[in-house]
């Protein structure tokens, strides 16, 4: 009888335990890993290179070149959209309205806002401040007004496009909820990806003329990059680089973080002892008061979607495979290739360990102040530990700002990303571990202002990192040779490429000699 009672109690415990600790039994969610599915602590995968990085000798010349600003590249920003204008001028008053509903993260929404202004200009109608959808991944309901300075936005664009904060009373019915409950004549659902200006004139303008309003949803990537009038291209850049300014409290927090990065309590506040020689002093001085922003971009979504192996063992492989199956129903083309094939093609995101090796090979010393711009790192602190060993002076929002200072942005992914974007724009160097929306947005914005941005050579790195016999000097030489022209050198946009990644030559003019 006693044994049966024990068995019964054990059964009850098993049934109710998940109620109190649900995260331990949820390996398929987008949150942190489950204890029982991904308990293997990821270990360093490149021990030989790691030891070489820790023992490396720093070149003074390399340090000075690394921290030097980019030379003038012969281009300057130009957003005068009046030049080459092919559309009618701004009407004094418009009773015709365009609405757009934007999904995605901060940087995807940013591109959508620029396109919305451009489409309103093409149609010569009034734009309603874009509605930002609730982010399905992070459940962030931040609005346009929560992120961007609306007064500044309206002021910069007042002579370009008529924009209103909200619809007049007679159109108050035109809401996201209204369009979600049925088929509506005023909703445009068929806008093709990269639609032409003519498509909007032929398909959206008639709806606005008939009903006084049209709502385009979905709207992400719904305006072409090619065959656009110069005035429209420059208007898009004017919105992106001049009109979209973050709200004051984000700028204030960002400025405080930047100030603390540039003026730490002690320049020698690192682990280890600084050799008091002229050589080392020169190296320290080269990077004094400077910092680099690293966007790790290594979350569970990316890890799973890549189909790559990241050294977490069978438990991690199984968890990522299940995640892919549930989230994308197995539709991950990369999963058909082997890990080595993926790495040779440059399709595997760099782990924190690998980006640390890259930074070391590029010449960053262990005194470098490294600011991490990331929402969440898959594997947590265990995954970051090797990077921290290489760069002990590693900071983020929470290490540099107080709980009170972070109160307005805590738990809001878009606002947290906005702070990181702002700090990234103030950094001496920006580098992203893998391509993506934030990488592309900052690559463009920093190119526009001629700021140094390092673009990892993913194919090269994938190929050298699978070679386990490579010693440090060979790895360092390959990295330096493969990144000579990937540190902010201006690249002109090619056909079909995004103007939000390559602003020249559409929005940048050749400087007069």
XYZ file of C-alpha atoms in Angstrom, residues 38-509:
472
model
C 19.312 21.362 -25.293
C 21.221 20.843 -22.063
C 24.593 20.259 -23.752
C 26.894 23.208 -23.095
C 28.464 24.284 -26.403
C 32.224 24.014 -26.201
C 34.874 25.811 -28.274
C 35.149 24.184 -31.708
C 38.403 25.803 -32.836
C 40.769 25.262 -29.904
C 43.903 25.537 -32.034
C 42.874 28.899 -33.462
C 41.608 30.062 -30.085
C 45.000 29.489 -28.486
C 46.655 31.289 -31.390
C 44.312 34.243 -30.955
C 45.099 34.445 -27.229
C 48.858 34.342 -27.915
C 48.811 36.654 -30.955
C 51.175 39.598 -31.346
C 49.557 42.936 -32.141
C 50.982 45.011 -34.976
C 51.076 48.751 -34.254
C 50.575 49.570 -37.919
C 47.592 47.225 -38.088
C 46.015 48.864 -35.031
C 46.480 52.389 -36.361
C 45.012 51.452 -39.766
C 42.158 49.568 -38.135
C 40.962 52.536 -36.072
C 41.627 55.211 -38.703
C 38.477 56.680 -40.293
C 37.705 55.943 -43.924
C 39.295 58.264 -46.489
C 37.065 60.405 -48.687
C 35.599 58.188 -51.414
C 34.431 60.874 -53.802
C 30.698 60.690 -53.008
C 28.467 62.768 -50.788
C 24.809 62.478 -49.721
C 22.283 64.157 -51.985
C 18.573 63.978 -51.222
C 17.278 66.919 -53.272
C 14.276 65.130 -54.699
C 13.231 68.119 -56.809
C 15.893 67.276 -59.384
C 14.437 65.205 -62.200
C 10.952 65.355 -60.644
C 8.437 63.548 -62.845
C 5.411 63.745 -60.578
C 3.076 66.649 -59.892
C 3.866 68.988 -57.021
C 2.507 68.679 -53.516
C -1.209 69.596 -53.399
C -2.339 72.201 -50.914
C -4.966 69.853 -49.567
C -5.769 66.251 -50.393
C -8.882 64.322 -49.420
C -7.451 61.109 -50.800
C -5.630 58.836 -48.372
C -3.168 55.963 -48.446
C -2.768 53.564 -45.539
C -0.131 50.854 -45.154
C 0.256 48.144 -42.515
C 3.831 47.059 -41.879
C 5.039 43.802 -40.352
C 8.498 42.471 -39.561
C 11.139 43.858 -37.239
C 12.367 47.423 -36.821
C 14.572 47.543 -39.915
C 12.057 45.863 -42.192
C 9.421 48.334 -40.991
C 11.870 51.171 -41.600
C 12.159 50.175 -45.264
C 8.395 49.917 -45.501
C 7.952 53.452 -44.152
C 10.314 54.804 -46.823
C 8.424 52.938 -49.539
C 5.081 54.180 -48.202
C 6.183 57.815 -48.495
C 7.419 57.128 -52.024
C 4.138 55.487 -53.087
C 2.118 58.373 -51.634
C 4.276 60.730 -53.715
C 3.790 58.645 -56.850
C 0.006 58.676 -56.338
C -0.059 62.312 -55.174
C -2.218 61.436 -52.163
C -2.041 61.942 -48.399
C -0.198 59.299 -46.391
C -1.473 58.266 -42.979
C 1.337 57.593 -40.496
C 2.049 53.880 -41.143
C 0.585 51.309 -38.786
C 3.168 48.862 -37.362
C 1.811 45.381 -36.843
C 2.421 43.411 -33.646
C 5.681 41.531 -34.129
C 4.750 37.802 -34.207
C 8.144 36.671 -32.898
C 8.725 39.077 -30.003
C 5.078 40.115 -29.475
C 6.038 43.785 -29.597
C 3.128 46.200 -30.107
C 5.245 49.383 -30.320
C 3.702 51.975 -32.637
C 5.337 54.414 -35.057
C 4.990 57.139 -32.422
C 6.676 54.926 -29.803
C 9.794 54.548 -31.957
C 10.123 57.554 -34.251
C 9.920 61.307 -33.641
C 6.691 62.140 -35.496
C 7.156 65.923 -35.339
C 10.609 65.605 -36.904
C 9.264 63.171 -39.526
C 6.499 65.572 -40.555
C 8.797 68.597 -40.540
C 11.446 67.052 -42.814
C 8.863 65.832 -45.336
C 6.412 68.757 -45.231
C 7.434 69.980 -48.692
C 7.557 66.496 -50.177
C 4.403 64.582 -49.243
C 1.263 65.432 -47.336
C 1.205 63.233 -44.200
C -1.375 63.083 -41.404
C -1.184 61.461 -37.988
C -4.645 59.915 -38.284
C -7.600 59.757 -40.628
C -10.421 62.310 -40.510
C -13.652 61.238 -38.845
C -15.397 60.160 -42.053
C -12.734 57.495 -42.629
C -12.432 56.330 -39.024
C -13.900 52.977 -40.060
C -10.744 52.127 -42.029
C -8.891 50.159 -39.330
C -6.790 46.999 -39.223
C -9.644 45.269 -37.405
C -12.064 46.252 -40.181
C -9.874 44.647 -42.835
C -9.307 41.525 -40.744
C -13.009 40.603 -40.611
C -13.787 40.252 -44.315
C -13.023 41.109 -47.922
C -13.047 44.893 -48.344
C -13.050 46.884 -51.571
C -10.602 49.417 -50.154
C -7.948 46.871 -49.141
C -5.210 46.040 -51.662
C -3.865 42.545 -50.963
C -2.405 41.855 -54.391
C 0.530 44.278 -54.533
C 3.352 42.219 -56.050
C 6.800 42.150 -54.516
C 8.853 45.013 -56.023
C 5.875 46.512 -57.875
C 6.530 49.311 -60.347
C 5.294 52.891 -60.037
C 2.956 52.171 -62.947
C 1.375 49.270 -61.065
C 0.328 51.613 -58.253
C -1.006 54.193 -60.706
C -3.046 51.525 -62.503
C -4.266 49.451 -59.549
C -4.284 51.553 -56.389
C -5.059 55.052 -57.615
C -8.467 54.020 -59.095
C -9.485 52.578 -55.703
C -8.525 55.827 -53.967
C -10.391 57.848 -56.592
C -13.514 55.737 -56.045
C -13.504 55.473 -52.247
C -11.208 58.261 -51.113
C -8.892 55.757 -49.427
C -6.931 52.573 -50.022
C -5.139 50.361 -47.507
C -2.224 48.278 -48.786
C -1.497 45.178 -46.684
C 0.810 43.368 -46.813
C 3.251 46.085 -47.792
C 6.782 44.781 -47.108
C 9.059 45.024 -50.165
C 6.197 46.244 -52.337
C 8.061 48.897 -54.357
C 10.722 48.166 -56.983
C 14.287 49.376 -56.690
C 14.817 49.752 -60.438
C 13.253 51.949 -63.129
C 12.261 54.605 -60.601
C 12.547 58.357 -61.227
C 15.558 59.924 -59.557
C 13.230 62.096 -57.480
C 11.561 59.016 -55.953
C 14.881 57.325 -55.205
C 16.196 60.404 -53.452
C 12.959 60.801 -51.535
C 13.299 57.261 -50.179
C 16.796 58.090 -48.925
C 15.614 61.385 -47.460
C 13.039 59.488 -45.420
C 15.529 56.815 -44.372
C 18.510 58.968 -43.467
C 16.954 62.299 -42.502
C 13.274 61.975 -41.565
C 13.371 58.803 -39.463
C 14.819 60.006 -36.178
C 14.204 58.063 -32.978
C 12.124 59.535 -30.164
C 14.050 61.734 -27.670
C 14.232 59.187 -24.825
C 15.877 56.607 -27.139
C 18.415 59.173 -28.333
C 19.092 60.240 -24.742
C 19.669 56.659 -23.620
C 21.827 55.986 -26.684
C 23.955 59.070 -26.010
C 24.473 57.987 -22.394
C 25.634 54.533 -23.516
C 27.990 55.998 -26.127
C 29.473 58.393 -23.575
C 30.160 55.512 -21.170
C 31.781 53.497 -23.959
C 34.030 56.382 -24.947
C 34.881 57.437 -21.390
C 35.154 54.305 -19.247
C 36.189 54.652 -15.577
C 39.676 53.357 -16.446
C 41.200 52.748 -19.852
C 43.119 49.804 -18.378
C 40.072 48.124 -16.890
C 40.597 44.721 -18.496
C 41.429 41.272 -17.293
C 45.157 40.598 -17.437
C 48.135 42.878 -17.116
C 49.040 45.576 -19.644
C 52.707 45.488 -20.522
C 53.989 49.029 -19.774
C 56.137 49.316 -22.899
C 56.001 52.029 -25.533
C 54.732 49.507 -28.039
C 51.747 48.461 -25.960
C 51.013 52.045 -24.972
C 50.878 52.976 -28.644
C 48.433 50.160 -29.295
C 46.211 51.156 -26.389
C 46.316 54.793 -27.486
C 45.258 53.844 -31.039
C 41.926 52.579 -29.736
C 41.537 54.880 -26.722
C 38.062 56.374 -26.473
C 36.864 54.233 -29.376
C 34.572 51.249 -29.566
C 33.245 48.693 -32.014
C 29.654 47.485 -32.202
C 29.135 43.797 -32.895
C 25.723 42.571 -33.990
C 25.909 38.865 -33.154
C 22.634 37.889 -34.866
C 22.782 34.375 -33.525
C 19.290 33.535 -32.308
C 17.385 30.279 -32.459
C 15.458 31.247 -35.596
C 18.684 31.835 -37.536
C 20.423 28.768 -36.150
C 17.503 26.523 -37.085
C 16.870 28.038 -40.491
C 20.512 27.776 -41.538
C 20.555 23.984 -41.195
C 24.129 24.166 -39.862
C 25.766 22.320 -36.979
C 26.967 24.571 -34.141
C 28.649 22.065 -31.858
C 25.861 21.526 -29.332
C 25.794 17.787 -29.870
C 22.912 15.458 -30.697
C 20.538 17.224 -28.307
C 20.974 20.549 -30.084
C 20.698 18.987 -33.547
C 17.466 17.258 -32.568
C 16.007 20.403 -30.996
C 16.814 22.540 -34.070
C 15.412 19.877 -36.409
C 12.147 19.777 -34.420
C 12.017 23.563 -34.378
C 12.388 23.692 -38.179
C 9.662 21.127 -38.585
C 7.178 22.982 -36.377
C 7.923 26.557 -37.465
C 8.560 26.014 -41.190
C 7.089 22.506 -41.694
C 10.512 21.357 -42.841
C 10.752 23.933 -45.671
C 14.456 24.673 -45.167
C 16.401 24.039 -48.363
C 19.733 24.192 -46.558
C 18.810 21.060 -44.619
C 19.449 19.033 -47.804
C 23.163 19.948 -47.711
C 25.850 18.695 -45.379
C 27.353 21.018 -42.797
C 30.637 21.202 -44.749
C 28.788 22.048 -47.977
C 26.870 24.802 -46.219
C 30.047 26.286 -44.756
C 31.872 26.150 -48.097
C 29.008 28.150 -49.582
C 29.115 30.692 -46.737
C 25.588 29.897 -45.554
C 26.324 29.282 -41.880
C 25.983 32.209 -39.468
C 29.129 32.836 -37.482
C 28.991 31.709 -33.863
C 30.216 34.109 -31.150
C 33.414 32.039 -31.002
C 33.986 32.394 -34.757
C 33.286 36.126 -34.844
C 35.772 36.477 -31.963
C 38.435 34.720 -34.034
C 37.627 37.013 -36.971
C 37.969 40.155 -34.848
C 41.254 38.887 -33.432
C 42.650 38.169 -36.903
C 41.611 41.640 -38.098
C 43.781 43.170 -35.366
C 41.404 44.049 -32.533
C 43.269 43.750 -29.227
C 41.827 42.316 -26.020
C 41.523 45.906 -24.745
C 38.935 46.683 -27.425
C 35.652 47.962 -26.047
C 33.091 45.707 -27.677
C 29.388 46.612 -27.553
C 27.004 43.720 -28.261
C 23.912 44.688 -30.222
C 21.715 41.601 -30.043
C 18.268 40.721 -28.802
C 19.016 37.154 -27.816
C 21.916 34.728 -28.320
C 21.086 31.075 -28.845
C 22.927 29.097 -26.185
C 23.120 32.030 -23.768
C 26.247 32.897 -21.810
C 27.774 29.470 -22.473
C 27.830 30.291 -26.187
C 29.351 33.726 -25.577
C 32.017 32.625 -23.092
C 34.743 32.064 -25.695
C 34.116 35.490 -27.241
C 34.309 37.011 -23.769
C 37.623 35.254 -23.178
C 39.044 36.949 -26.267
C 37.426 40.327 -25.556
C 36.869 40.752 -21.816
C 35.796 44.404 -22.153
C 32.419 43.436 -23.589
C 29.360 45.574 -22.914
C 25.666 45.775 -23.739
C 22.691 47.932 -22.784
C 22.197 46.268 -19.428
C 25.839 46.530 -18.396
C 26.041 50.247 -19.249
C 22.614 51.582 -18.274
C 20.670 51.415 -15.024
C 17.345 49.673 -14.544
C 15.705 53.098 -14.326
C 17.267 54.227 -17.608
C 16.117 51.051 -19.356
C 12.583 51.147 -17.945
C 11.035 52.728 -21.069
C 12.511 50.162 -23.461
C 12.734 46.979 -21.382
C 10.670 44.135 -22.843
C 10.004 45.997 -26.101
C 12.092 44.448 -28.869
C 11.645 47.301 -31.338
C 12.727 49.948 -28.827
C 15.676 47.838 -27.685
C 16.674 47.423 -31.350
C 16.320 51.187 -31.859
C 18.784 51.839 -29.024
C 21.249 49.390 -30.580
C 20.799 50.996 -33.996
C 21.486 54.445 -32.533
C 24.622 53.274 -30.686
C 25.770 51.437 -33.824
C 25.577 54.642 -35.832
C 27.793 56.386 -33.268
C 30.445 53.650 -33.190
C 33.878 53.859 -34.784
C 33.407 50.465 -36.428
C 30.350 48.270 -36.954
C 30.399 44.588 -37.809
C 27.588 42.061 -38.101
C 28.236 38.354 -37.648
C 25.848 37.478 -40.497
C 23.916 39.360 -43.207
C 20.375 40.418 -42.353
C 18.048 43.412 -42.130
C 20.014 45.235 -39.424
C 23.307 44.517 -41.173
C 21.924 45.865 -44.451
C 20.323 48.923 -42.875
C 23.487 49.945 -41.042
C 25.713 49.109 -44.001
C 23.709 51.633 -46.036
C 23.393 54.304 -43.344
C 27.085 54.191 -42.489
C 28.077 54.174 -46.170
C 25.908 57.253 -46.603
C 27.978 59.001 -43.902
C 31.299 57.361 -44.917
C 31.696 55.407 -41.667
C 33.715 52.214 -41.313
C 31.719 48.978 -41.520
C 33.330 45.540 -41.758
C 31.525 42.966 -43.927
C 32.559 39.407 -43.020
C 33.543 37.314 -46.017
C 31.196 34.442 -45.242
C 32.428 32.117 -47.997
C 36.082 32.578 -47.061
C 35.402 32.119 -43.353
C 33.255 29.067 -43.931
C 36.039 27.453 -45.939
C 38.938 28.254 -43.595
C 37.073 27.347 -40.425
C 36.367 23.787 -41.608
C 40.113 23.299 -42.108
C 41.126 21.968 -38.678
C 44.812 21.770 -39.638
C 45.113 25.538 -40.205
C 47.405 27.293 -37.732
C 46.903 30.856 -36.458
C 49.303 32.613 -38.825
C 47.662 30.982 -41.871
C 44.180 31.837 -40.597
C 45.182 35.433 -39.811
C 46.763 35.876 -43.240
C 43.672 34.518 -45.021
C 41.369 36.767 -43.009
C 43.435 39.917 -43.617
C 43.725 39.261 -47.361
C 40.035 38.418 -47.632
C 38.879 41.596 -45.874
C 41.100 44.274 -47.408
C 38.212 45.767 -49.367
C 35.399 44.917 -46.961
C 35.796 47.690 -44.375
C 33.399 50.321 -45.655
C 34.613 50.845 -49.194
C 31.663 52.243 -51.160
C 29.919 49.814 -53.488
C 27.553 51.083 -56.168
C 24.116 49.500 -56.332
C 23.564 46.970 -59.100
C 20.302 46.084 -60.793
C 17.750 44.467 -58.441
C 19.837 45.313 -55.371
C 18.209 47.234 -52.521
C 18.576 50.986 -52.277
C 18.372 50.438 -48.500
C 21.638 48.479 -48.640
C 23.451 50.371 -51.401
C 22.465 54.068 -51.452
C 25.000 55.006 -54.151
C 24.640 56.175 -56.841
C 20.861 56.787 -56.496
C 21.146 58.919 -53.358
C 24.800 59.908 -53.371
C 26.378 62.355 -55.786
